[in-house]
Every structure is written in C-alpha cells, then in structure tokens.
GROMACS .gro file of C-alpha atoms in nm:
model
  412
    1UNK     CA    1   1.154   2.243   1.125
    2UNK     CA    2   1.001   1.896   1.242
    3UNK     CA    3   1.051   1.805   1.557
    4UNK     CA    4   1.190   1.430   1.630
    5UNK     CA    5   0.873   1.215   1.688
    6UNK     CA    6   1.034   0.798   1.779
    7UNK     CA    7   0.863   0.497   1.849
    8UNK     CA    8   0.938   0.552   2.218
    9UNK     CA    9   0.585   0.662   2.315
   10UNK     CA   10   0.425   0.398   2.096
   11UNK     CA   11   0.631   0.166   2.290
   12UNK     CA   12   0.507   0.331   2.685
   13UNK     CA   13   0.204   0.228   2.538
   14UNK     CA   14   0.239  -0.084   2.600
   15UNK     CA   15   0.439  -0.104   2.920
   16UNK     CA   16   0.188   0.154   3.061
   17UNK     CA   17  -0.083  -0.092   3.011
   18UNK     CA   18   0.168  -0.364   3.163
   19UNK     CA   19   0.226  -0.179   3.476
   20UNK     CA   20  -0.169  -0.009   3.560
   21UNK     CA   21  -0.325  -0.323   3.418
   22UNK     CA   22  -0.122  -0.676   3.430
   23UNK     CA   23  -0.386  -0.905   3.376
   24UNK     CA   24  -0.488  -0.682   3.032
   25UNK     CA   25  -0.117  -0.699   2.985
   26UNK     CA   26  -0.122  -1.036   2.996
   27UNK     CA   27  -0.346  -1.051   2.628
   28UNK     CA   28  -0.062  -0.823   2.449
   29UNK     CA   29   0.107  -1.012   2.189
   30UNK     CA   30   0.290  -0.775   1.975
   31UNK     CA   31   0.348  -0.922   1.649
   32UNK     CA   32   0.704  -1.174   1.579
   33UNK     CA   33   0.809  -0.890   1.305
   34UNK     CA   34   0.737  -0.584   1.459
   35UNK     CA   35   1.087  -0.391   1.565
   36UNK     CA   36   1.124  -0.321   1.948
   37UNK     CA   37   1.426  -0.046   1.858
   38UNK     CA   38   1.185   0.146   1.593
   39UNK     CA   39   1.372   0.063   1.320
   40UNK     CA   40   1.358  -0.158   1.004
   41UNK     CA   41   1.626  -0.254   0.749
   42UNK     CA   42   1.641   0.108   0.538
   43UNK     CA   43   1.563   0.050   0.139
   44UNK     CA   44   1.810  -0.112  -0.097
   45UNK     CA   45   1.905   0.009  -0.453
   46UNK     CA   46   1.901   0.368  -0.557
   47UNK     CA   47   1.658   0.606  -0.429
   48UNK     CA   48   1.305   0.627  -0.614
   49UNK     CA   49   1.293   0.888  -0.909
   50UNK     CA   50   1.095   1.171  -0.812
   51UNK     CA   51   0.842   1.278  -1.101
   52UNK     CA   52   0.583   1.575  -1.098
   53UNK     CA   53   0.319   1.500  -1.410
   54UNK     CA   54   0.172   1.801  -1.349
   55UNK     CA   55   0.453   2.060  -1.321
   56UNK     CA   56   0.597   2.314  -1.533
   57UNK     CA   57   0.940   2.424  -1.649
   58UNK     CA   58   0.952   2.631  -1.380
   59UNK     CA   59   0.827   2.444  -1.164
   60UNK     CA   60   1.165   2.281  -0.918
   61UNK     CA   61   1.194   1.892  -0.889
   62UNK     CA   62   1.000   1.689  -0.627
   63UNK     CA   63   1.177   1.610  -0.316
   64UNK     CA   64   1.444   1.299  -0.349
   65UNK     CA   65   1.364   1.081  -0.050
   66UNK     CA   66   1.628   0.836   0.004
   67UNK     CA   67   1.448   0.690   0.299
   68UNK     CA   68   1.166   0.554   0.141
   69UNK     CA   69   1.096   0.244  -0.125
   70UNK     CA   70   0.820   0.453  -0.301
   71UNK     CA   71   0.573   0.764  -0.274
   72UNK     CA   72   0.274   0.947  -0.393
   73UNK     CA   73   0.150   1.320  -0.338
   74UNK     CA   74  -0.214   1.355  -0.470
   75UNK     CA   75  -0.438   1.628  -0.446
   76UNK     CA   76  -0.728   1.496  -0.257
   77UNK     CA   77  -1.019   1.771  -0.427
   78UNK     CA   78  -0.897   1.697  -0.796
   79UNK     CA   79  -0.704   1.372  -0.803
   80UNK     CA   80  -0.426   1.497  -0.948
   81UNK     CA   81  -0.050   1.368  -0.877
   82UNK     CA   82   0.138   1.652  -0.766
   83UNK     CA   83   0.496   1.403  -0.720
   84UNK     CA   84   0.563   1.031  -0.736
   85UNK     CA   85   0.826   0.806  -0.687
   86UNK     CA   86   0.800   0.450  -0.763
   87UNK     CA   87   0.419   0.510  -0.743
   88UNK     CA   88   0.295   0.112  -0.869
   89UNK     CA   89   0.596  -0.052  -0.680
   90UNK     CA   90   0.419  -0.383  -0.515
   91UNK     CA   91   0.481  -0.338  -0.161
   92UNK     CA   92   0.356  -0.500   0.197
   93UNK     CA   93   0.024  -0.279   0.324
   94UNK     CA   94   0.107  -0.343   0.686
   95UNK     CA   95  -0.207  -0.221   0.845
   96UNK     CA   96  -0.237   0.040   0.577
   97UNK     CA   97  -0.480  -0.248   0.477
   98UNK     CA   98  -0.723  -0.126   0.776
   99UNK     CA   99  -0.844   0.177   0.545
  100UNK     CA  100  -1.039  -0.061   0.300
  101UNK     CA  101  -1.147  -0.233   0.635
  102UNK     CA  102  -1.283   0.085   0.792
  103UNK     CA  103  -1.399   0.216   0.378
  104UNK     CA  104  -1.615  -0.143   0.387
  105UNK     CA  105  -1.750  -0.047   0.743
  106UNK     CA  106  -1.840   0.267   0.622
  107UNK     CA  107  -2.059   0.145   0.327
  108UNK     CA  108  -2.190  -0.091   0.561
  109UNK     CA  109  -2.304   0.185   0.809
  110UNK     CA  110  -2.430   0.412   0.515
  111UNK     CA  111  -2.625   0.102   0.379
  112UNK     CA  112  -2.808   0.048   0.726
  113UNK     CA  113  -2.679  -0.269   0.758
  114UNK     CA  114  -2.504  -0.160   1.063
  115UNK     CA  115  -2.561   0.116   1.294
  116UNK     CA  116  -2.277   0.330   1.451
  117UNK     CA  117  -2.428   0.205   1.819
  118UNK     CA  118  -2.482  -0.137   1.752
  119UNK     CA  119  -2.335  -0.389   1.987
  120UNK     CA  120  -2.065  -0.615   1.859
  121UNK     CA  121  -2.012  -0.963   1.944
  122UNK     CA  122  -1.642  -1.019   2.086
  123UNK     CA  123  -1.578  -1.371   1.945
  124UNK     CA  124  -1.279  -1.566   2.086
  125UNK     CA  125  -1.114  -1.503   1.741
  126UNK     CA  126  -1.109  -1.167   1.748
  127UNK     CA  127  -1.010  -1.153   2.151
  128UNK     CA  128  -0.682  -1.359   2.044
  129UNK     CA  129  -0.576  -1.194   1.764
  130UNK     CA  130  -0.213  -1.090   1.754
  131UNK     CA  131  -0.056  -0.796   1.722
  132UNK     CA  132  -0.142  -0.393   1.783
  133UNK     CA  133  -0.464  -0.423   1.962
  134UNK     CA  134  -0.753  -0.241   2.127
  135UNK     CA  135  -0.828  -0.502   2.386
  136UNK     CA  136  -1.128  -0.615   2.312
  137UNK     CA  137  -1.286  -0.976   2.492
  138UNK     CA  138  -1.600  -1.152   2.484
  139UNK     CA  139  -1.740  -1.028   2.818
  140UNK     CA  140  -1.734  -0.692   2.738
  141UNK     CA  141  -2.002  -0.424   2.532
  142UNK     CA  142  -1.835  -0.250   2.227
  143UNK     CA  143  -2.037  -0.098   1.931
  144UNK     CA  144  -1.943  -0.030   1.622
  145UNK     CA  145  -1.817   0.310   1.689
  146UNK     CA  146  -1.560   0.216   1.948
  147UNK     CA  147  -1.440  -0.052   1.698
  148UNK     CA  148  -1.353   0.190   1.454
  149UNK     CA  149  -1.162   0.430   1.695
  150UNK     CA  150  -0.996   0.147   1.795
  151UNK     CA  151  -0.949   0.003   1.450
  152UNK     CA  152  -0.814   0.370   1.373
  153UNK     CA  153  -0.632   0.556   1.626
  154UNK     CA  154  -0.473   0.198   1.835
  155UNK     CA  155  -0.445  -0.013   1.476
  156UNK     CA  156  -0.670  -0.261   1.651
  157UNK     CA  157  -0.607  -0.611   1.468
  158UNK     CA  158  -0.881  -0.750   1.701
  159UNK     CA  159  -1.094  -0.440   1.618
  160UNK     CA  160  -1.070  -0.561   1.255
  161UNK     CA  161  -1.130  -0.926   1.282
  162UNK     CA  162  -1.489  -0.816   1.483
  163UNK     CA  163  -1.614  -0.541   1.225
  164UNK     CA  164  -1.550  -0.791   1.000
  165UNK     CA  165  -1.729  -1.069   1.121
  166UNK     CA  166  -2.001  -0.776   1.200
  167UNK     CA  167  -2.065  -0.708   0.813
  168UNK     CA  168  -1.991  -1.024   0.644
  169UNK     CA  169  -2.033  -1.339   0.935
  170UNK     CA  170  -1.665  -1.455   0.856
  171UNK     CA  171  -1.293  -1.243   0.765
  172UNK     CA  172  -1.264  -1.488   0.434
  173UNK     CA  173  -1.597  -1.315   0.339
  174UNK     CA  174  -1.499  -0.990   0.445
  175UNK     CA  175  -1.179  -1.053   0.196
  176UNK     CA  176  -1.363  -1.080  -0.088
  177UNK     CA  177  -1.524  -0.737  -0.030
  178UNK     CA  178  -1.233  -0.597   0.018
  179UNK     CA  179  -1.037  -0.713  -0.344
  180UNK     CA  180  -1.394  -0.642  -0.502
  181UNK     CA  181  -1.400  -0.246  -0.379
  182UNK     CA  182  -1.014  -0.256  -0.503
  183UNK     CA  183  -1.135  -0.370  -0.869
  184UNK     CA  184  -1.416  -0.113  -0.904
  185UNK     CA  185  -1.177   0.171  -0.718
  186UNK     CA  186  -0.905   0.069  -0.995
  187UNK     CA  187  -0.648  -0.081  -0.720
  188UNK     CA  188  -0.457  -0.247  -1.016
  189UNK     CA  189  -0.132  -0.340  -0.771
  190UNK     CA  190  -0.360  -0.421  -0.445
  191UNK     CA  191  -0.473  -0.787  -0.334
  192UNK     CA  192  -0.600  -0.830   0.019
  193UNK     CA  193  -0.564  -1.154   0.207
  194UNK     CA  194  -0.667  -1.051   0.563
  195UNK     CA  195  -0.863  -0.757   0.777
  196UNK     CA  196  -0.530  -0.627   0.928
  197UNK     CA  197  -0.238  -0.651   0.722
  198UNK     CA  198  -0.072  -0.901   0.904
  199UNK     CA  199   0.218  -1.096   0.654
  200UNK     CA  200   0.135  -1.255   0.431
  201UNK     CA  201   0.314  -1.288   0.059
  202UNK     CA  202   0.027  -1.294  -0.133
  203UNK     CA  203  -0.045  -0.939   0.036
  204UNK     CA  204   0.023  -0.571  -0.157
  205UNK     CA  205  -0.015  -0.253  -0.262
  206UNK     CA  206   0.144   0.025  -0.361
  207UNK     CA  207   0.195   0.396  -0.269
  208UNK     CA  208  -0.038   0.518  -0.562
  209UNK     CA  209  -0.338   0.245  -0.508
  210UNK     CA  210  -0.310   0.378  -0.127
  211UNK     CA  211  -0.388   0.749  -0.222
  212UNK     CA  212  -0.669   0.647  -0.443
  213UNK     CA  213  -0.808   0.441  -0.154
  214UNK     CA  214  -0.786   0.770   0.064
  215UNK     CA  215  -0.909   0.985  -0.145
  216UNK     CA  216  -1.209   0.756  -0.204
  217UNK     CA  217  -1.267   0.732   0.154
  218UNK     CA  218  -1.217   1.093   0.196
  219UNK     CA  219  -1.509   1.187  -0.090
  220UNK     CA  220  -1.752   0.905   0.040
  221UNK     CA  221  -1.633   0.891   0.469
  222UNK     CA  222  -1.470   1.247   0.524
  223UNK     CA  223  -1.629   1.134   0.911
  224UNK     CA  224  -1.349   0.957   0.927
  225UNK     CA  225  -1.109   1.238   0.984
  226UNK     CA  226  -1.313   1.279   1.301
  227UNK     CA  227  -1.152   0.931   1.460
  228UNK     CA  228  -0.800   0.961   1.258
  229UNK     CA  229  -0.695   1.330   1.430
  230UNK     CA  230  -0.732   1.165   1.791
  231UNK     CA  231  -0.418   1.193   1.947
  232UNK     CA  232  -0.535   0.878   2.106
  233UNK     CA  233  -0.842   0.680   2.206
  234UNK     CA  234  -0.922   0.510   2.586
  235UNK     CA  235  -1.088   0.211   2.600
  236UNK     CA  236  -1.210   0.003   2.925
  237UNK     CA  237  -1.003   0.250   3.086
  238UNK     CA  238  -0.685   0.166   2.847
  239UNK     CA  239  -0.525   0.473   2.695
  240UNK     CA  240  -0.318   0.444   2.415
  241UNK     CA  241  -0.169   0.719   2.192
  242UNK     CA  242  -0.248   0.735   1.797
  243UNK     CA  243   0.010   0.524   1.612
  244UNK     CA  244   0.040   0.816   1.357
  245UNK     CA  245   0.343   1.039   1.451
  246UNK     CA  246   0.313   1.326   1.181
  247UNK     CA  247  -0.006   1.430   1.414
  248UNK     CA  248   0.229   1.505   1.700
  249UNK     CA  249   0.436   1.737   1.435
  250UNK     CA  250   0.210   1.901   1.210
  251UNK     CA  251  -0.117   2.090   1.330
  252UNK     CA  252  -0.231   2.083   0.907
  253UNK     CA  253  -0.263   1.652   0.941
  254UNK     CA  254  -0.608   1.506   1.065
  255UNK     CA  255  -0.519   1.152   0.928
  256UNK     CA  256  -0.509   0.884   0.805
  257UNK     CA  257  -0.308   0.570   0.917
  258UNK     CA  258   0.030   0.377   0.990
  259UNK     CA  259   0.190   0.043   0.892
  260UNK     CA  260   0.434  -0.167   1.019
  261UNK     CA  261   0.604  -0.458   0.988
  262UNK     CA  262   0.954  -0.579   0.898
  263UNK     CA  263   0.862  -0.635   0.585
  264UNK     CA  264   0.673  -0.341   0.504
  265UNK     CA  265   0.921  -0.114   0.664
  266UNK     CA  266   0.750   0.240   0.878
  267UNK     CA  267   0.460   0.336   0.598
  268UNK     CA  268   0.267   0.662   0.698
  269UNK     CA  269  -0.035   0.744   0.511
  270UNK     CA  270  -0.125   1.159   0.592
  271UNK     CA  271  -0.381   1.428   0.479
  272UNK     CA  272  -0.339   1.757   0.581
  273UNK     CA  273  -0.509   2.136   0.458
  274UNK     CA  274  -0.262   2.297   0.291
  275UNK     CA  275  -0.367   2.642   0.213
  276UNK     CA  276  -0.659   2.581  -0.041
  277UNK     CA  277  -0.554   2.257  -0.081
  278UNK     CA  278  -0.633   1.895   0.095
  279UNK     CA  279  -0.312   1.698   0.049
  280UNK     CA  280  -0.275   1.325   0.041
  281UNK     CA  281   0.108   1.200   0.111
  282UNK     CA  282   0.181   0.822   0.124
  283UNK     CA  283   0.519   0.707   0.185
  284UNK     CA  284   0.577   0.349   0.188
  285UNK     CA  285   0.901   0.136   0.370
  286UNK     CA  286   1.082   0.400   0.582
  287UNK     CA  287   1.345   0.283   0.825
  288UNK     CA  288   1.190   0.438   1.141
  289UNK     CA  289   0.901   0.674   1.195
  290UNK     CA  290   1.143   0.965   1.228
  291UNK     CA  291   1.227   0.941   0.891
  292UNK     CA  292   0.865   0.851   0.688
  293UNK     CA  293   0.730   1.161   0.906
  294UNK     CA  294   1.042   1.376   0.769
  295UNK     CA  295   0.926   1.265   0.431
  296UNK     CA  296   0.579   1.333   0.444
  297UNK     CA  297   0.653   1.632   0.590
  298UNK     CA  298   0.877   1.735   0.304
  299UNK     CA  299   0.621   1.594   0.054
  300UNK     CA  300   0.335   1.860   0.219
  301UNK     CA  301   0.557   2.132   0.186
  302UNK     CA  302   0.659   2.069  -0.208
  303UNK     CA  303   0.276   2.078  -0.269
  304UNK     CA  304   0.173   2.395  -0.033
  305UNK     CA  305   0.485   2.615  -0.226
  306UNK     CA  306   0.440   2.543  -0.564
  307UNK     CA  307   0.102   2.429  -0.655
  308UNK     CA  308  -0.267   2.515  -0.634
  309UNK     CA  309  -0.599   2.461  -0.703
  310UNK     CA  310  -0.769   2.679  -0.953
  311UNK     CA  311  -1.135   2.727  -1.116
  312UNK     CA  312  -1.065   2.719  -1.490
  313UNK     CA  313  -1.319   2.726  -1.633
  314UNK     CA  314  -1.711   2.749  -1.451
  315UNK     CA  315  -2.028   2.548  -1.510
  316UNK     CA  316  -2.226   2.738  -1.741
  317UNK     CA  317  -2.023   3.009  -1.840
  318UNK     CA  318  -1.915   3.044  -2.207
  319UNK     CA  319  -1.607   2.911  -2.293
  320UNK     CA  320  -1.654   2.910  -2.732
  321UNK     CA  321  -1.926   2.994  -2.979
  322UNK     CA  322  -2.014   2.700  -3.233
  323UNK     CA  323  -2.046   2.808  -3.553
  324UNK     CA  324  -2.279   2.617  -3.827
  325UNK     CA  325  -2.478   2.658  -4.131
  326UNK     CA  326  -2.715   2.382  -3.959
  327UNK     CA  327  -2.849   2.570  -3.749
  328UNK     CA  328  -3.124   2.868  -3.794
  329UNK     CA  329  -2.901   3.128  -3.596
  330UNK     CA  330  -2.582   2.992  -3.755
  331UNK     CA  331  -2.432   2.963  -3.396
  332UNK     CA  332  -2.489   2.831  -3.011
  333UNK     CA  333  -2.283   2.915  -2.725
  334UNK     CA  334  -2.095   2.600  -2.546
  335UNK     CA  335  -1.932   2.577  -2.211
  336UNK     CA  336  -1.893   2.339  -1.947
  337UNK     CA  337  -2.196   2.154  -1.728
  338UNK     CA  338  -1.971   2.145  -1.413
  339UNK     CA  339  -1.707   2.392  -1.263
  340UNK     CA  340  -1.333   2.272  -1.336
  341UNK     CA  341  -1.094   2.231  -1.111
  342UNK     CA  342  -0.699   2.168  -1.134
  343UNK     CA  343  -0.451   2.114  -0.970
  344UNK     CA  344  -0.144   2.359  -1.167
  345UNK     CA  345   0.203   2.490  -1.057
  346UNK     CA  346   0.124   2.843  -0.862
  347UNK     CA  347   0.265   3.030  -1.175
  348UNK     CA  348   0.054   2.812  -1.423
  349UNK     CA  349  -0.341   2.914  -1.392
  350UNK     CA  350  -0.311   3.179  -1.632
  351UNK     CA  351  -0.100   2.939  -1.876
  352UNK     CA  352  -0.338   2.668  -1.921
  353UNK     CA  353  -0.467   2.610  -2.310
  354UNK     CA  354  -0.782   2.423  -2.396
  355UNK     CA  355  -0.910   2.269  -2.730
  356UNK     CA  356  -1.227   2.160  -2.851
  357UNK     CA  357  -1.303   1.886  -3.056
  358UNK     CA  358  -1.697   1.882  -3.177
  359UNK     CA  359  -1.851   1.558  -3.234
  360UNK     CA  360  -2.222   1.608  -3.248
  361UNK     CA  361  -2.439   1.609  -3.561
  362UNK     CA  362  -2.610   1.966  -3.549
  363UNK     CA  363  -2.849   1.901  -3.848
  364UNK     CA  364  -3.186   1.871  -3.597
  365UNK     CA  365  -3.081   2.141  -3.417
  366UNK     CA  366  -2.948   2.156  -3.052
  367UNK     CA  367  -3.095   2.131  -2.684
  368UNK     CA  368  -2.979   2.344  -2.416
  369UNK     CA  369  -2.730   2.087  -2.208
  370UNK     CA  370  -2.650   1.849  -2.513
  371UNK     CA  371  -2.342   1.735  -2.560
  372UNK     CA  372  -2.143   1.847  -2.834
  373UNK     CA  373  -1.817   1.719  -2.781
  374UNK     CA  374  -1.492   1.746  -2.566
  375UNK     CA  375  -1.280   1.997  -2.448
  376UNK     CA  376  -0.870   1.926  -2.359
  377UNK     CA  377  -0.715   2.123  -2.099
  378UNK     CA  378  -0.347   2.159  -2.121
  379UNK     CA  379  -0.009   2.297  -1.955
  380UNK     CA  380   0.294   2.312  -2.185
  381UNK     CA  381   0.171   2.050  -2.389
  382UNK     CA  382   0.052   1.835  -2.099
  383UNK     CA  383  -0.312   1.723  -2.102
  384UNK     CA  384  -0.424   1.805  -1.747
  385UNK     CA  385  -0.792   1.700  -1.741
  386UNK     CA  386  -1.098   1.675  -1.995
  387UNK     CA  387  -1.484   1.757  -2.011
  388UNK     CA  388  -1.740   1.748  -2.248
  389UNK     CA  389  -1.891   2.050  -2.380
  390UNK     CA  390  -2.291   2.128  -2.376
  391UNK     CA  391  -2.496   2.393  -2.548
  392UNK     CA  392  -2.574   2.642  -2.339
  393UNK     CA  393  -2.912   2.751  -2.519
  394UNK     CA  394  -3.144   2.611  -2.760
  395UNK     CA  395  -3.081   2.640  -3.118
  396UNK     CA  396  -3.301   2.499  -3.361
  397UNK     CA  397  -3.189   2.390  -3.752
  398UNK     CA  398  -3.179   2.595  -3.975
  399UNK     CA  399  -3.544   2.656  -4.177
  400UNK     CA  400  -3.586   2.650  -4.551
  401UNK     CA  401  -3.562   3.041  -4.558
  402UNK     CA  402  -3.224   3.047  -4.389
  403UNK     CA  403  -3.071   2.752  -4.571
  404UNK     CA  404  -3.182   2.975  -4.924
  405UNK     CA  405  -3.027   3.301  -4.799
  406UNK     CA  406  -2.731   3.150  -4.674
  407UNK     CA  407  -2.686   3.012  -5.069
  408UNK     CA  408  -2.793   3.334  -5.224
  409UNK     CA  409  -2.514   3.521  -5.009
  410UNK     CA  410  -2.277   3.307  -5.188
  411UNK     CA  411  -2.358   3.471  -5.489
  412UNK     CA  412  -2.409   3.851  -5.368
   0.00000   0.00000   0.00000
C-alpha cells in the first residue's frame, strides 16, 4: 500500500525558510512554471503501451500507467529492460538534467581536477539564479561537497550554475560536456542546453536515455547514493526536505532525482534493492507527485515478482567442446572469459538456450583465452545477451603423424 506523499511539505519548505529566515527568504524565486497546487496538466492521448522485451509467455503484462507520458524499468546490474512504455518519447528533463551535471562533477572529482573539499567561488550568477535553490551567495564558504548535496537532495539551480563554472570556467562550456558524455553514453534523444533544466525548447530526453544515464552513474559514482537517500540536507542553517517523495514511501529507494516544470509534468527518477536486484524506474510527465510515486512504485513491484537475476553461465567453466581435425587432440574445451548475468522472468533461468557460432581459423592451433567465436543466449526465441567464446586450454595443430592416422582411419 503507498502511502499519499503531496507537494505540501516541499511547499513548508519554503515558507519555513520565509518565516525563521526573511532576509534568505527574500532570494527565493521559485520558477514562473512551477505549480503552487502540485499539479500539472495530466497526459493527453491514450496511455503509453506497456512492453516487457525480456519476458516470457508466462510472464503477465507490465503495469498500464495512465498517469504518465512515458517509462522505463531497467535492471541496473545487467542493463536489461524489464518494461517500457514510450521509452524514446522526446520529453522536457526538468532538473532530471542535474544527473549529467552531478555525473560531469564526478569525473571531474575522480580526475583530480577538483577535490570533494575544495572551496567554491559563489559568483553573482550563480547567487541569482532562479528557481529550487540551496541558497548559496558570494560571502559565504561552500566546497564542492555541499554543492552536490545541495545540487542533489534541494535541486539547487544555483548549486549547478557554481559546479559548473568550478569544472569548466563558464555553464556554455559546461554544456558542451554535458551533450559530449550523452554521445559517448549513447543518449540518442538527449540535448542539453543548460546546468539545471530550466525551459528551454531546444531541451530533452527521454525516459530510456534517463535510465542509461543512471545506470552509468550508478557503475562509475555509486557514492552518489550516499547524498540522494538524504531525507534532506541543512545548509547555513536552512533545512530543506529531499524533493524526491518515493523516499518518504519506500525504505528499498536510495535515489536518484526529481523534475518539474509545467512542461515536463512531476518526473521521478528512483533506484531501489529489490531482492537480488538493483532497480532503475523512470517515469516521465505525471500530474502530481502522488501519482509518478504510485507509478514507480508499481513499476518496482512488477520487477521484484516476476523477474531475476541469474548466473548462466560462469567465467571459465565449460560450456561446449570444439571439435576439429586441425588440431593434434582433435578437440579444446570453450567457455566464457567473464561470468554472465541476466536479467529473466523468475520461471525462465532454467529455459534459457544458447548457440555457438565458431569463427576462428584453428589450423595453427589454439591459445588458452583466444577467441573462437560467439555464443547467443536466448528465451523463447528472444536473444537476451551475447559473449564471445575462448579456449579454455592450449591445443596445438595437429602434427604430421595425426593428420596421417586421421586419413588412414578413413580407410580401416
């Protein structure tokens, strides 16, 4: 059962700051588009068709979400889609677009470029941008780590123009890294124009390039789930609560971030441990947080009952024997280099076929670890995933001697 989780505390928020601290107050500027009742207009047009790419005939329907414009599930260890709806639908990022700005901190931090303690310069750009903010100014400390809680947990616009200008000197600079990481992550419907995800039309995404983007962050940040469980973050003695409302409701979610704007509508971006599973659920232009947390919510539930993640097949145990008159023993063992894991229906593990298709010329012999060629994982017909194969010992051709008997057995 979820509990009902509104905008109303987000919304204290900022008339608790009004009332303990006026002249703070004074600097909050929520942004023209952003809904004082919680709600935006709900989506047009017939609900999203729900798909599951990986599922079985057995295997029931994803969820039909009315509410939203689009959605992804995605298993965060393998990458697989567990449901979709709508997946590549171009949509507003709101300040979904904050994960590539915290993903480009990151790499900036891991680089040594910047250092987690580092004092930031406030500039009067940053101080006066609009919007969700942490309230930052130019006459007082912050380091890079209070940027990114604040960036994270209050949605800080002003904490994203200043790690900007940190890493790159200007947020046109910062840009371009941004749409560059999208290109080599494979972002295909994602183009960035600012740091915060403030309107703009040349400005999208889509549900699927959002769970790539958090599962990349995820594999190369996973710190980041330290700052995106907060249930909220203080700051020169301001408190405000974590804009994420599926944290409030679900003890399995550590993360990972909100949007919001008229025209993106109430987009929720979650991962939560599911069992053996880490879960990425995006939903994209809800009508009120209520209703995206409802359908994340039922999105983690379709993947925790009917799929899991299974071994199929381990690195360096045999999976086929290679036959060949090329080589002296006539045969080499093949298997995998690295463990396999998928994401199947619960009933499926056992059901999963592979092929092998051999490619390599065997003629000088083979090296432990070559690679021979590629083996095809599938579920009813459904390619799941694909490896290549290696030798598993040394086998060297076959000598004169062995190439003669093999003939002479011909004629015995």
């Amino acid at each position: 059962m979820i509990k009902q989780a509104g905008i109303s505390s987000l919304i204290a928020v900022a008339a608790a700051v009004a009332i303990a601290a006026p002249a703070v107050a004074r600097t909050l500027a929520l942004p023209s588009n952003f809904s004082m009742t919680g709600k935006t207009p709900p989506p047009s047009g017939p609900a999203p068709v729900p798909d599951s790419p990986i599922a079985d005939p057995n295997t029931p329907t994803p969820p039909v979400l009315s509410d939203v414009t689009s959605y992804v599930l995605m298993d965060a260890r393998t990458g697989a889609i567990i449901a979709e709806a709508a997946p590549d639908l171009q949509v507003a990022p709101a300040s979904l677009t904050k994960l590539m700005t915290a993903h480009i901190v990151y790499q900036a931090v891991k680089n040594g470029s910047l250092t987690m303690n580092q004092t930031v310069p406030v500039s009067v750009t940053a101080w006066h941008t609009g919007g969700s903010r942490m309230f930052i100014n130019p006459n007082t400390d912050v380091t890079v780590d209070q940027l990114l809680h604040g960036l994270i947990v209050d949605s800080g616009n002003d904490a994203a123009v200043a790690l900007a200008q940190a890493v790159a000197g200007t947020q046109s600079s910062f840009v371009q890294l941004m749409n560059r990481d999208a290109r080599q992550l494979g972002l295909t419907d994602t183009n960035y124009t600012d740091v915060d995800g403030l309107p703009d039309p040349a400005l999208h995404t889509s549900a699927l390039d959002v769970a790539k983007l958090s599962r990349a962050i995820l594999q190369d940040e996973p710190q980041i789930l330290n700052i995106s469980k907060l249930p909220s973050y203080a700051y020169d003695n301001i408190t405000q609560t974590s804009w994420n409302p599926v944290l409030a409701v679900d003890p399995t979610v550590d993360g990972l971030k909100t949007g919001l704007t008229n025209e993106s509508g109430h987009c929720i971006d979650a991962t939560a441990v599911r069992g053996d599973m880490r879960l990425i659920a995006v939903v994209m232009g809800g009508p009120s947080w209520q209703a995206s947390t409802a359908a994340i919510e039922s999105l983690l539930d379709y993947g925790q009952k009917f799929f899991t993640d299974a071994a199929i097949s381990t690195a360096g145990q045999q999976i086929d024997t290679l036959h060949s008159a090329a080589l002296n023993t006539g045969m080499v063992p093949v298997g995998v280099a690295n463990t396999i894991n998928m994401t199947v229906p619960s009933d499926g593990a056992s059901k999963v076929a592979y092929k092998i298709t051999y490619t390599a010329d065997l003629t000088p012999g083979v090296t432990k670890g070559e690679t021979l060629g590629t083996v095809t994982y599938t579920l009813d017909g459904k390619a799941l995933a694909s490896s290549p194969v290696i030798a598993l010992t040394d086998a060297p051709p076959a000598s004169f001697f062995t190439k003669l008997k093999l003939k002479l057995s011909k004629y015995i």
